[in-house]
Amino acid sequence: MTTFDPASVPRTADLDNPLYYLENMETVVRWVLDHHDDLLTRSEFRVLETFLGLETEEKALLTRLVMRTGELFRADKLVYPELDSPVSEILHSLVSADWLEPEPLLDFDELFRLFTLAELRPVFADTLQELGHSRTLSKAAMKTVLSDQFSEARTLDQWFDTGEARVVCLRHMALFDRIRLMFFGNLRQTWSDFVLVELGYQSYEQVPLTAESRAFSHREEVDCYLAMQACRDQLDEGVPASEVWPQVPEPVTNAWLASRRDRLLLELGRQAERQGDRELALTAWAGSQHREARLKQLRLLERMKRFEEAWQIAGLWQTEELSDAERQGLDRILKRLAPKVGEPRPAPVTTQPINEWQVSLPRPAVGAVEWAAAEHLNRPEAPVAYVENTLINGLFGLLCWPVIFKPVPGAFFHPFHTGPADLTREDFVTRRRSDFEACFVTLSDGGYRQRILDTWHDKQGRANPFVIWPALSKDLVELALECIPAEHLAAMFRRLLLNVKEHRSGFPDLIQFHPQRSDDESRYEMVEVKGPGDRLQDHQRRWLDFFAREGIPASVCYVRWDEDSGVGSSE
């Protein structure tokens, strides 16, 4: 394996090049050969090297086929104007080079997928008539009627005389899926996510990728991922969970793969419950560490009236660090379970009162209600910014930039990541906890301000999942650092890390600064704006309750339209 060299970061192709997709595909193949050669067999390595050595148009057509759905293609339907040579000639060369199978076996479903009703109707007209059906059935009806009559796969010539139409089958698709996994770190992203996208529009953090930081250390781990993906595909196709369960790989020590397995078990449990297999659902969820699995397990045990078992599990879970949503769900279950097991009901969770106020404003001709409220509140000595989720997330992203882009195993796979692949995983924080704590020390010693400003200058425009650059002007960042106390930032950042996926949203729309006030006065306030008929969402209420508990100034402004007045008034 080649160690990452920032100077050798591959470049994405320019869209002005009609074969830009081929350049990007070659980037993927070379990256895998350079960085994951030890995870490939000799045969796979030779196949990929052979691909790179093909003529340009042969590689281009192969890339087009790899990017399409499935492995079977009608040669007469392949039209790519950017290729100078006739497609038929290129196909002939690829067949000769053993990249394409010229006479693949087609089952009945594949035949119906590849050919139109007009093409199929004459082929099966006599059979339909013999079975007592009309020759003019729809394609779907014809397929249903005939499927039991044609169970064996055949070559196209054995199905019918197609004239000019030919079907070819792409060889080595499994290998291209394997390198797609090694490059992206998942099989959810398609080739078009890289090959057909001009990534050059964005600037990416250059993360050093070494043997120690790779998600896959051994070929068996790639195989494990592919096996789990096969299980997930079967679940998506409706295969009973009980049939998929024996195929689920055993628990693994690789933390990144373990997280993928947890997600698979979560989904398998969902499918099992829907299919009436409650015991399998409980078993799957008990084996998953996904944050949603425990709650689902408890709710199902409750519905099955296994109250004692649910109470014991809930009691153990109660001692762990939970997000607000998890805590809320657990508290509701404990409240329902307590009388069932003869235990006192837990003390109700108290919430802090929300500071609410109203304002009457003239209805604007254009623009959202938030902008109308911002304009009403804005004053030279107390400027208002419409920030919603961008400011606090952005300050966090700037402060903790090195931690976010730390090359821990399973976080980065290639040079084009906008953020770590494990960002919303349950162990995102635990694998970096000491690093985050080191960042938070600067909130105590005062070093955070210069650190954030230096990062703002040094990383300007570079992709970060927490930083929306157009929303973070230097003036806004400096004003926020001047007015928001470090202890408030620390409190918000720590809550953010309790559940990154959940807590990145729900921040108030506006922030008003009061830079001229003394240090012992509140020098800022966050304001959630609600228009007529709008109401607070649960995740917004949880943030507002947190703000009240922490002494962070925040309120809700309810706007109503004053149709008769051109001047706004507050109540």
Coordinates of C-alpha atoms in Angstrom, one line a residue:
M1 CA 0.0 0.0 0.0
T2 CA 1.2 3.5 -0.8
T3 CA 1.2 6.1 2.0
F4 CA -0.8 9.2 1.3
D5 CA 1.1 12.1 -0.1
P6 CA -0.8 15.5 -0.1
A7 CA 1.1 16.6 -3.1
S8 CA -0.2 13.6 -5.1
V9 CA -4.0 14.2 -4.4
P10 CA -5.8 13.1 -7.6
R11 CA -7.5 15.7 -9.6
T12 CA -11.1 15.4 -10.8
A13 CA -11.8 15.8 -14.5
D14 CA -13.0 19.0 -16.1
L15 CA -16.6 18.8 -17.4
D16 CA -15.5 20.4 -20.6
N17 CA -13.8 17.1 -21.5
P18 CA -16.5 14.8 -23.0
L19 CA -14.7 11.9 -21.5
Y20 CA -14.5 13.4 -18.0
Y21 CA -16.3 10.4 -16.5
L22 CA -13.5 8.1 -17.8
E23 CA -10.9 10.3 -16.2
N24 CA -12.7 10.1 -12.9
M25 CA -13.1 6.3 -13.2
E26 CA -9.4 6.0 -13.8
T27 CA -8.8 8.1 -10.6
V28 CA -10.9 5.6 -8.6
V29 CA -9.1 2.5 -10.1
R30 CA -5.6 4.0 -9.6
W31 CA -6.5 5.0 -6.0
V32 CA -7.5 1.5 -5.1
L33 CA -4.5 0.0 -6.8
D34 CA -2.2 2.4 -4.9
H35 CA -3.8 2.3 -1.5
H36 CA -5.6 -1.1 -1.3
D37 CA -3.4 -3.4 -3.4
D38 CA -3.0 -5.8 -0.4
L39 CA -6.8 -6.2 -0.3
L40 CA -6.9 -7.5 -3.9
T41 CA -6.1 -10.9 -5.3
R42 CA -3.5 -11.1 -8.0
S43 CA -6.2 -11.8 -10.5
E44 CA -8.2 -8.7 -9.5
F45 CA -5.1 -6.6 -9.6
R46 CA -4.3 -7.8 -13.1
V47 CA -7.9 -7.1 -14.3
L48 CA -7.7 -3.5 -13.1
E49 CA -4.3 -3.0 -14.6
T50 CA -5.6 -4.4 -17.9
F51 CA -8.5 -2.0 -17.7
L52 CA -6.1 1.0 -17.4
G53 CA -4.2 -0.4 -20.4
L54 CA -7.2 -0.6 -22.8
E55 CA -7.7 1.9 -25.6
T56 CA -9.4 5.1 -24.6
E57 CA -12.8 4.4 -26.2
E58 CA -12.9 0.8 -24.9
K59 CA -12.3 2.1 -21.3
A60 CA -15.0 4.8 -21.9
L61 CA -17.6 2.3 -23.0
L62 CA -16.8 -0.1 -20.2
T63 CA -17.1 2.8 -17.7
R64 CA -20.5 3.7 -19.2
L65 CA -21.7 0.1 -18.7
V66 CA -20.3 -0.1 -15.2
M67 CA -22.2 3.1 -14.3
R68 CA -25.5 1.7 -15.6
T69 CA -27.9 -0.6 -13.7
G70 CA -27.4 -4.3 -14.0
E71 CA -24.9 -6.3 -16.0
L72 CA -27.1 -7.1 -19.2
F73 CA -27.3 -4.5 -22.0
R74 CA -28.8 -4.4 -25.4
A75 CA -26.1 -3.5 -27.8
D76 CA -28.5 -1.7 -30.2
K77 CA -29.6 0.6 -27.4
L78 CA -26.1 1.8 -26.5
V79 CA -25.6 5.3 -27.9
Y80 CA -22.8 7.6 -26.7
P81 CA -22.1 10.5 -29.1
E82 CA -18.7 11.3 -27.4
L83 CA -17.3 8.1 -28.9
D84 CA -15.9 8.5 -32.4
S85 CA -15.9 4.8 -33.3
P86 CA -19.1 2.9 -33.8
V87 CA -20.3 1.3 -30.6
S88 CA -20.6 -2.1 -32.4
E89 CA -16.9 -2.1 -33.2
I90 CA -15.9 -1.2 -29.6
L91 CA -18.2 -3.9 -28.3
H92 CA -16.6 -6.4 -30.6
S93 CA -13.2 -5.5 -29.2
L94 CA -14.4 -5.8 -25.6
V95 CA -15.9 -9.2 -26.4
S96 CA -12.6 -10.3 -27.9
A97 CA -10.7 -9.0 -24.8
D98 CA -13.1 -11.0 -22.5
W99 CA -14.6 -8.0 -20.9
L100 CA -18.1 -8.8 -22.3
E101 CA -20.0 -12.1 -22.7
P102 CA -21.6 -12.1 -26.1
E103 CA -24.3 -14.7 -25.6
P104 CA -25.4 -14.6 -21.9
L105 CA -28.2 -16.7 -20.6
L106 CA -31.3 -14.7 -19.9
D107 CA -34.1 -15.7 -17.6
F108 CA -37.7 -14.8 -18.2
D109 CA -37.6 -11.6 -16.0
E110 CA -34.4 -10.4 -17.7
L111 CA -36.0 -10.9 -21.1
F112 CA -39.0 -8.8 -20.2
R113 CA -36.8 -6.1 -18.7
L114 CA -34.7 -5.8 -21.9
F115 CA -37.4 -5.9 -24.6
T116 CA -40.6 -4.0 -25.3
L117 CA -44.1 -5.2 -25.4
A118 CA -44.2 -4.7 -29.2
E119 CA -41.1 -6.9 -29.5
L120 CA -42.3 -9.6 -27.1
R121 CA -46.0 -9.9 -28.2
P122 CA -45.3 -11.8 -31.5
V123 CA -42.9 -14.2 -29.7
F124 CA -45.5 -15.4 -27.2
A125 CA -48.8 -14.8 -29.1
D126 CA -49.3 -18.5 -29.9
T127 CA -48.5 -19.6 -26.3
L128 CA -51.0 -17.0 -24.9
Q129 CA -53.6 -18.3 -27.3
E130 CA -53.0 -21.9 -26.3
L131 CA -53.4 -21.0 -22.6
G132 CA -56.7 -19.3 -23.4
H133 CA -55.5 -15.7 -23.1
S134 CA -55.8 -12.7 -25.4
R135 CA -52.8 -11.9 -27.6
T136 CA -53.3 -8.2 -26.6
L137 CA -52.5 -8.6 -22.9
S138 CA -50.4 -5.8 -21.3
K139 CA -46.7 -6.5 -20.7
A140 CA -47.2 -7.0 -17.0
A141 CA -50.2 -9.3 -17.5
M142 CA -48.3 -11.3 -20.1
K143 CA -45.4 -11.7 -17.8
T144 CA -47.6 -12.9 -15.0
V145 CA -49.4 -15.4 -17.2
L146 CA -46.3 -16.9 -18.8
S147 CA -43.8 -16.8 -16.0
D148 CA -44.6 -20.4 -14.8
Q149 CA -44.2 -21.6 -18.4
F150 CA -40.6 -20.5 -18.9
S151 CA -38.5 -21.3 -15.9
E152 CA -35.2 -22.0 -17.6
A153 CA -32.7 -19.4 -18.8
R154 CA -31.8 -19.3 -22.5
T155 CA -29.6 -17.4 -24.8
L156 CA -31.3 -14.6 -26.8
D157 CA -31.2 -16.7 -30.0
Q158 CA -32.9 -19.5 -28.1
W159 CA -35.7 -17.2 -27.0
F160 CA -36.5 -15.8 -30.5
D161 CA -35.0 -14.4 -33.7
T162 CA -34.1 -10.8 -32.7
G163 CA -32.7 -9.6 -36.0
E164 CA -30.1 -6.9 -35.2
A165 CA -30.7 -6.8 -31.5
R166 CA -28.0 -8.4 -29.4
V167 CA -27.5 -8.6 -25.6
V168 CA -24.1 -8.6 -23.9
C169 CA -23.2 -9.2 -20.3
L170 CA -20.6 -7.2 -18.4
R171 CA -17.9 -9.4 -16.8
H172 CA -16.1 -8.4 -13.5
M173 CA -19.0 -6.3 -12.2
A174 CA -18.4 -7.8 -8.7
L175 CA -14.9 -6.5 -8.9
F176 CA -16.0 -3.0 -9.8
D177 CA -18.5 -3.1 -6.8
R178 CA -15.6 -4.2 -4.6
I179 CA -13.4 -1.3 -5.6
R180 CA -16.4 1.1 -5.3
L181 CA -16.7 -0.1 -1.7
M182 CA -13.0 0.4 -1.0
F183 CA -13.1 3.9 -2.5
F184 CA -16.4 5.2 -1.1
G185 CA -16.5 3.2 2.1
N186 CA -20.1 2.1 1.3
L187 CA -22.2 0.7 -1.5
R188 CA -24.9 3.3 -1.1
Q189 CA -23.1 5.8 -3.2
T190 CA -23.2 5.0 -6.9
W191 CA -20.5 5.5 -9.5
S192 CA -22.3 8.6 -10.7
D193 CA -21.6 10.1 -7.2
F194 CA -18.0 10.4 -8.3
V195 CA -17.7 9.6 -12.0
L196 CA -20.5 11.9 -13.2
V197 CA -20.0 14.7 -10.7
E198 CA -17.5 17.6 -11.0
L199 CA -15.9 17.5 -7.6
G200 CA -13.5 20.2 -8.5
Y201 CA -16.2 22.8 -7.5
Q202 CA -15.4 22.1 -3.9
S203 CA -12.2 22.3 -1.9
Y204 CA -11.5 19.3 0.3
E205 CA -9.4 18.8 3.5
Q206 CA -6.3 16.7 2.8
V207 CA -6.5 13.9 5.3
P208 CA -3.4 11.7 5.5
L209 CA -4.6 8.2 4.7
T210 CA -2.2 5.5 6.1
A211 CA -2.4 1.8 6.6
E212 CA -3.4 2.5 10.2
S213 CA -6.3 4.8 9.3
R214 CA -7.9 2.5 6.7
A215 CA -11.3 1.0 7.5
F216 CA -10.3 -2.3 5.9
S217 CA -7.1 -3.9 7.1
H218 CA -7.8 -7.3 5.7
R219 CA -9.6 -8.7 2.6
E220 CA -11.9 -10.7 4.9
E221 CA -13.2 -7.4 6.2
V222 CA -14.2 -6.3 2.7
D223 CA -15.9 -9.7 2.3
C224 CA -17.7 -9.1 5.6
Y225 CA -19.1 -5.8 4.4
L226 CA -20.2 -7.3 1.1
A227 CA -21.9 -10.1 3.0
M228 CA -23.8 -7.6 5.2
Q229 CA -24.7 -5.6 2.1
A230 CA -26.1 -8.7 0.5
C231 CA -28.3 -9.2 3.6
R232 CA -29.5 -5.7 3.5
D233 CA -30.3 -6.0 -0.2
Q234 CA -32.4 -9.1 0.5
L235 CA -34.3 -7.3 3.2
D236 CA -35.0 -4.5 0.8
E237 CA -36.3 -7.0 -1.7
G238 CA -38.8 -8.5 0.8
V239 CA -36.9 -11.7 1.7
P240 CA -38.2 -12.8 5.1
A241 CA -36.0 -11.7 8.0
S242 CA -35.9 -15.3 9.2
E243 CA -34.1 -16.4 6.0
V244 CA -31.7 -13.5 6.1
W245 CA -30.8 -13.9 9.8
P246 CA -28.5 -17.0 9.3
Q247 CA -26.5 -15.1 6.8
V248 CA -25.6 -12.2 9.1
P249 CA -21.9 -12.3 9.8
E250 CA -20.8 -12.9 13.4
P251 CA -19.8 -10.0 15.6
V252 CA -16.5 -8.4 14.5
T253 CA -13.7 -6.5 16.3
N254 CA -13.4 -3.9 13.6
A255 CA -15.3 -0.9 15.1
W256 CA -16.4 0.5 11.8
L257 CA -17.8 -2.8 10.5
A258 CA -19.4 -3.4 13.9
S259 CA -21.3 -0.2 13.4
R260 CA -22.5 -1.4 10.0
R261 CA -23.6 -4.7 11.5
D262 CA -25.5 -2.8 14.2
R263 CA -27.5 -0.9 11.5
L264 CA -28.2 -4.2 9.7
L265 CA -29.6 -5.8 12.9
L266 CA -31.7 -2.7 13.5
E267 CA -33.3 -3.1 10.0
L268 CA -33.6 -6.8 10.3
G269 CA -35.4 -6.4 13.6
R270 CA -37.8 -3.9 12.0
Q271 CA -38.6 -6.3 9.2
A272 CA -39.0 -9.3 11.6
E273 CA -41.5 -7.3 13.6
R274 CA -43.5 -6.3 10.6
Q275 CA -43.5 -10.0 9.5
G276 CA -44.8 -11.1 12.9
D277 CA -41.6 -12.7 14.1
R278 CA -41.3 -10.9 17.4
E279 CA -38.7 -13.2 19.0
L280 CA -36.4 -12.7 16.1
A281 CA -36.9 -8.9 16.3
L282 CA -36.0 -8.9 20.0
T283 CA -32.9 -11.0 19.3
A284 CA -31.7 -8.8 16.5
W285 CA -32.3 -5.6 18.5
A286 CA -30.6 -7.1 21.6
G287 CA -27.5 -7.7 19.5
S288 CA -27.4 -4.2 18.0
Q289 CA -25.7 -1.2 19.7
H290 CA -27.5 1.2 17.4
R291 CA -29.1 4.0 19.5
E292 CA -32.6 3.2 18.1
A293 CA -32.4 -0.5 18.8
R294 CA -32.8 -0.3 22.6
L295 CA -35.9 1.8 22.5
K296 CA -37.5 -0.5 19.9
Q297 CA -36.6 -3.5 22.0
L298 CA -38.3 -2.0 25.1
R299 CA -41.4 -1.0 23.2
L300 CA -41.9 -4.4 21.8
L301 CA -41.3 -6.1 25.2
E302 CA -43.9 -3.8 26.6
R303 CA -46.4 -4.7 23.8
M304 CA -45.7 -8.4 24.5
K305 CA -46.4 -7.7 28.3
R306 CA -43.0 -8.8 29.3
F307 CA -42.8 -6.0 31.8
E308 CA -40.2 -7.3 34.2
E309 CA -37.7 -8.0 31.4
A310 CA -38.3 -4.5 29.9
W311 CA -37.9 -2.8 33.3
Q312 CA -34.6 -4.5 33.9
I313 CA -33.2 -3.4 30.5
A314 CA -34.6 0.1 30.9
G315 CA -33.0 0.4 34.4
L316 CA -29.6 -0.5 33.0
W317 CA -30.0 1.9 30.0
Q318 CA -31.0 4.7 32.4
T319 CA -27.4 4.9 33.8
E320 CA -25.9 5.6 30.4
E321 CA -25.2 8.9 28.7
L322 CA -28.3 9.7 26.5
S323 CA -29.4 12.3 24.1
D324 CA -32.5 14.3 25.0
A325 CA -34.7 12.4 22.6
E326 CA -33.4 9.0 24.0
R327 CA -34.0 10.3 27.6
Q328 CA -37.5 11.4 26.7
G329 CA -38.4 8.1 25.1
L330 CA -36.9 6.1 28.1
D331 CA -38.7 8.3 30.7
R332 CA -42.0 7.7 29.0
I333 CA -41.5 3.9 29.0
L334 CA -40.4 3.9 32.6
K335 CA -43.5 5.8 33.5
R336 CA -45.7 3.2 31.9
L337 CA -43.8 0.2 33.2
A338 CA -43.5 1.2 36.8
P339 CA -47.1 0.3 37.9
K340 CA -46.9 -2.9 35.9
V341 CA -43.9 -4.1 38.0
G342 CA -45.0 -2.6 41.3
E343 CA -42.4 0.2 41.3
P344 CA -43.1 3.8 42.0
R345 CA -43.4 6.0 39.0
P346 CA -40.3 8.0 38.2
A347 CA -40.5 11.7 39.1
P348 CA -41.8 13.6 36.2
V349 CA -39.2 15.4 34.1
T350 CA -39.6 19.1 34.6
T351 CA -39.1 21.5 31.8
Q352 CA -38.1 25.1 32.1
P353 CA -40.6 27.8 31.1
I354 CA -39.9 29.2 27.6
N355 CA -39.5 33.0 27.3
E356 CA -42.1 33.9 24.7
W357 CA -43.2 37.3 23.2
Q358 CA -45.3 38.6 20.3
V359 CA -44.8 41.3 17.7
S360 CA -47.1 42.8 15.2
L361 CA -45.5 43.5 11.9
P362 CA -46.7 44.8 8.5
R363 CA -46.8 41.8 6.1
P364 CA -43.8 42.1 3.8
A365 CA -44.3 42.0 0.0
V366 CA -41.6 39.3 -0.3
G367 CA -39.4 37.4 2.1
A368 CA -39.8 35.0 5.0
V369 CA -41.2 35.9 8.4
E370 CA -37.7 35.4 9.9
W371 CA -36.3 38.3 7.7
A372 CA -39.2 40.5 8.7
A373 CA -38.5 39.9 12.4
A374 CA -34.8 40.4 11.9
E375 CA -35.4 43.7 10.2
H376 CA -37.7 44.8 13.0
L377 CA -35.2 43.9 15.7
N378 CA -32.0 45.1 14.0
R379 CA -30.5 48.3 15.4
P380 CA -27.0 49.8 14.9
E381 CA -26.1 49.2 18.5
A382 CA -27.7 45.8 18.5
P383 CA -27.2 44.0 15.2
V384 CA -29.3 40.9 14.2
A385 CA -28.1 38.0 12.1
Y386 CA -30.3 35.3 10.6
V387 CA -28.2 32.2 11.4
E388 CA -30.5 29.4 12.3
N389 CA -28.3 26.2 12.5
T390 CA -25.2 27.8 10.9
L391 CA -23.5 29.8 13.6
I392 CA -23.1 27.5 16.6
N393 CA -22.4 24.5 14.3
G394 CA -19.9 26.7 12.4
L395 CA -18.0 27.8 15.5
F396 CA -17.8 24.2 16.7
G397 CA -16.5 23.1 13.3
L398 CA -13.9 25.8 13.2
L399 CA -12.7 25.1 16.8
C400 CA -12.6 21.3 16.4
W401 CA -11.5 21.1 12.8
P402 CA -8.4 18.9 13.4
V403 CA -10.6 16.4 15.4
I404 CA -13.3 16.3 12.8
F405 CA -10.7 15.4 10.2
K406 CA -8.6 13.1 12.3
P407 CA -7.8 10.0 10.2
V408 CA -9.3 7.4 12.5
P409 CA -10.1 4.0 10.9
G410 CA -13.3 4.0 8.9
A411 CA -13.6 7.8 8.7
F412 CA -11.9 8.6 5.4
F413 CA -11.5 6.6 2.3
H414 CA -10.4 9.0 -0.4
P415 CA -9.3 12.6 -0.9
F416 CA -12.8 13.9 -1.6
H417 CA -14.6 13.7 1.7
T418 CA -16.7 16.6 2.9
G419 CA -16.5 15.1 6.4
P420 CA -15.8 11.9 8.2
A421 CA -17.9 8.9 7.1
D422 CA -18.7 8.0 10.7
L423 CA -20.0 11.4 11.7
T424 CA -23.5 10.2 12.7
R425 CA -22.3 6.8 14.1
E426 CA -22.8 6.1 17.8
D427 CA -19.0 5.9 18.4
F428 CA -18.0 9.1 16.6
V429 CA -17.4 11.0 19.8
T430 CA -16.0 8.1 21.9
R431 CA -13.2 7.4 19.4
R432 CA -12.2 11.1 19.6
R433 CA -13.2 12.1 23.1
S434 CA -9.7 13.0 24.4
D435 CA -9.2 15.1 21.2
F436 CA -12.5 17.0 21.7
E437 CA -11.6 17.6 25.4
A438 CA -8.3 19.1 24.3
C439 CA -10.2 21.5 22.1
F440 CA -12.6 22.4 24.9
V441 CA -9.6 23.3 27.1
T442 CA -9.1 26.3 24.9
L443 CA -12.6 27.5 25.9
S444 CA -11.3 27.6 29.5
D445 CA -8.0 29.3 28.9
G446 CA -9.1 31.8 26.3
G447 CA -7.2 30.4 23.4
Y448 CA -10.4 29.4 21.5
R449 CA -10.9 32.8 19.9
Q450 CA -7.6 33.0 18.1
R451 CA -7.9 29.3 17.2
I452 CA -11.3 29.8 15.6
L453 CA -10.2 32.9 13.7
D454 CA -7.0 31.3 12.5
T455 CA -9.0 28.3 11.2
W456 CA -11.5 30.6 9.5
H457 CA -8.6 32.2 7.6
D458 CA -6.6 29.0 6.9
K459 CA -9.5 26.8 5.8
Q460 CA -11.6 29.4 4.0
G461 CA -13.9 27.6 1.5
R462 CA -12.8 24.1 2.4
A463 CA -15.6 21.5 3.0
N464 CA -16.6 20.8 6.6
P465 CA -19.9 19.2 7.6
F466 CA -20.4 21.8 10.3
V467 CA -19.3 24.9 8.4
I468 CA -21.5 26.7 5.9
W469 CA -19.0 29.3 4.6
P470 CA -21.5 31.7 2.9
A471 CA -23.2 32.1 6.3
L472 CA -20.0 32.7 8.3
S473 CA -18.6 36.1 7.5
K474 CA -15.5 37.2 9.4
D475 CA -17.6 40.0 11.0
L476 CA -20.2 37.6 12.2
V477 CA -17.6 35.2 13.7
E478 CA -15.7 38.0 15.5
L479 CA -19.0 39.5 16.8
A480 CA -20.1 36.1 18.1
L481 CA -16.8 35.5 19.8
E482 CA -16.9 38.9 21.4
C483 CA -20.5 38.5 22.8
I484 CA -21.1 34.8 23.5
P485 CA -19.3 33.7 26.7
A486 CA -17.0 30.7 26.4
E487 CA -19.0 28.7 29.0
H488 CA -22.1 29.0 26.8
L489 CA -20.2 27.8 23.8
A490 CA -18.8 24.9 25.8
A491 CA -22.3 23.9 27.0
M492 CA -23.7 24.0 23.5
F493 CA -20.8 22.1 21.9
R494 CA -21.1 19.4 24.5
R495 CA -24.8 19.0 23.9
L496 CA -24.1 18.9 20.2
L497 CA -21.8 15.9 20.6
L498 CA -24.4 13.9 22.6
N499 CA -26.1 13.2 19.3
V500 CA -24.5 14.9 16.3
K501 CA -27.2 13.8 13.9
E502 CA -30.1 15.0 16.1
H503 CA -28.6 18.1 17.7
R504 CA -27.2 19.8 14.6
S505 CA -30.6 21.2 14.0
G506 CA -33.2 23.1 16.2
F507 CA -31.2 26.2 16.9
P508 CA -33.1 29.5 17.0
D509 CA -33.4 31.5 13.7
L510 CA -31.9 34.8 14.8
I511 CA -29.2 36.0 17.1
Q512 CA -29.1 39.6 18.4
F513 CA -25.8 41.0 19.7
H514 CA -25.3 43.7 22.3
P515 CA -21.6 44.4 22.1
Q516 CA -21.9 47.8 24.0
R517 CA -23.2 46.2 27.1
S518 CA -21.0 45.5 30.1
D519 CA -19.5 42.0 30.6
D520 CA -22.0 41.3 33.5
E521 CA -25.0 41.8 31.2
S522 CA -26.3 39.5 28.6
R523 CA -24.5 40.5 25.4
Y524 CA -26.5 38.4 23.0
E525 CA -29.9 36.6 22.7
M526 CA -31.0 33.9 20.3
V527 CA -34.6 34.3 19.0
E528 CA -36.7 31.6 17.4
V529 CA -39.3 33.2 15.0
K530 CA -42.7 31.7 14.5
G531 CA -45.2 33.0 12.0
P532 CA -49.0 32.9 12.3
G533 CA -50.1 29.2 12.7
D534 CA -46.5 27.9 13.2
R535 CA -45.4 26.1 16.3
L536 CA -42.3 24.8 18.0
Q537 CA -41.0 21.4 16.9
D538 CA -39.8 18.9 19.5
H539 CA -36.1 19.3 18.8
Q540 CA -36.5 23.1 19.1
R541 CA -38.3 22.7 22.4
R542 CA -35.4 20.6 23.7
W543 CA -32.9 23.2 22.7
L544 CA -34.9 25.9 24.4
D545 CA -35.3 23.9 27.6
F546 CA -31.5 23.3 27.5
F547 CA -30.8 27.0 27.0
A548 CA -33.1 27.9 30.0
R549 CA -31.3 25.3 32.2
E550 CA -27.9 26.6 31.2
G551 CA -28.8 30.3 31.6
I552 CA -28.3 30.9 27.8
P553 CA -30.5 33.8 26.7
A554 CA -33.1 32.6 24.2
S555 CA -36.7 33.3 23.4
V556 CA -39.5 32.7 21.0
C557 CA -41.0 35.6 19.0
Y558 CA -44.5 35.0 17.6
V559 CA -45.1 37.2 14.7
R560 CA -48.6 38.3 13.7
W561 CA -49.4 40.4 10.7
D562 CA -50.8 43.9 11.2
E563 CA -52.6 44.4 7.9
D564 CA -53.6 48.0 8.8
S565 CA -50.3 49.4 10.0
G566 CA -47.0 49.9 8.3
V567 CA -45.2 50.0 11.7
G568 CA -44.4 47.0 13.8
S569 CA -45.0 46.9 17.6
S570 CA -43.9 44.5 20.3
E571 CA -45.8 43.0 23.2

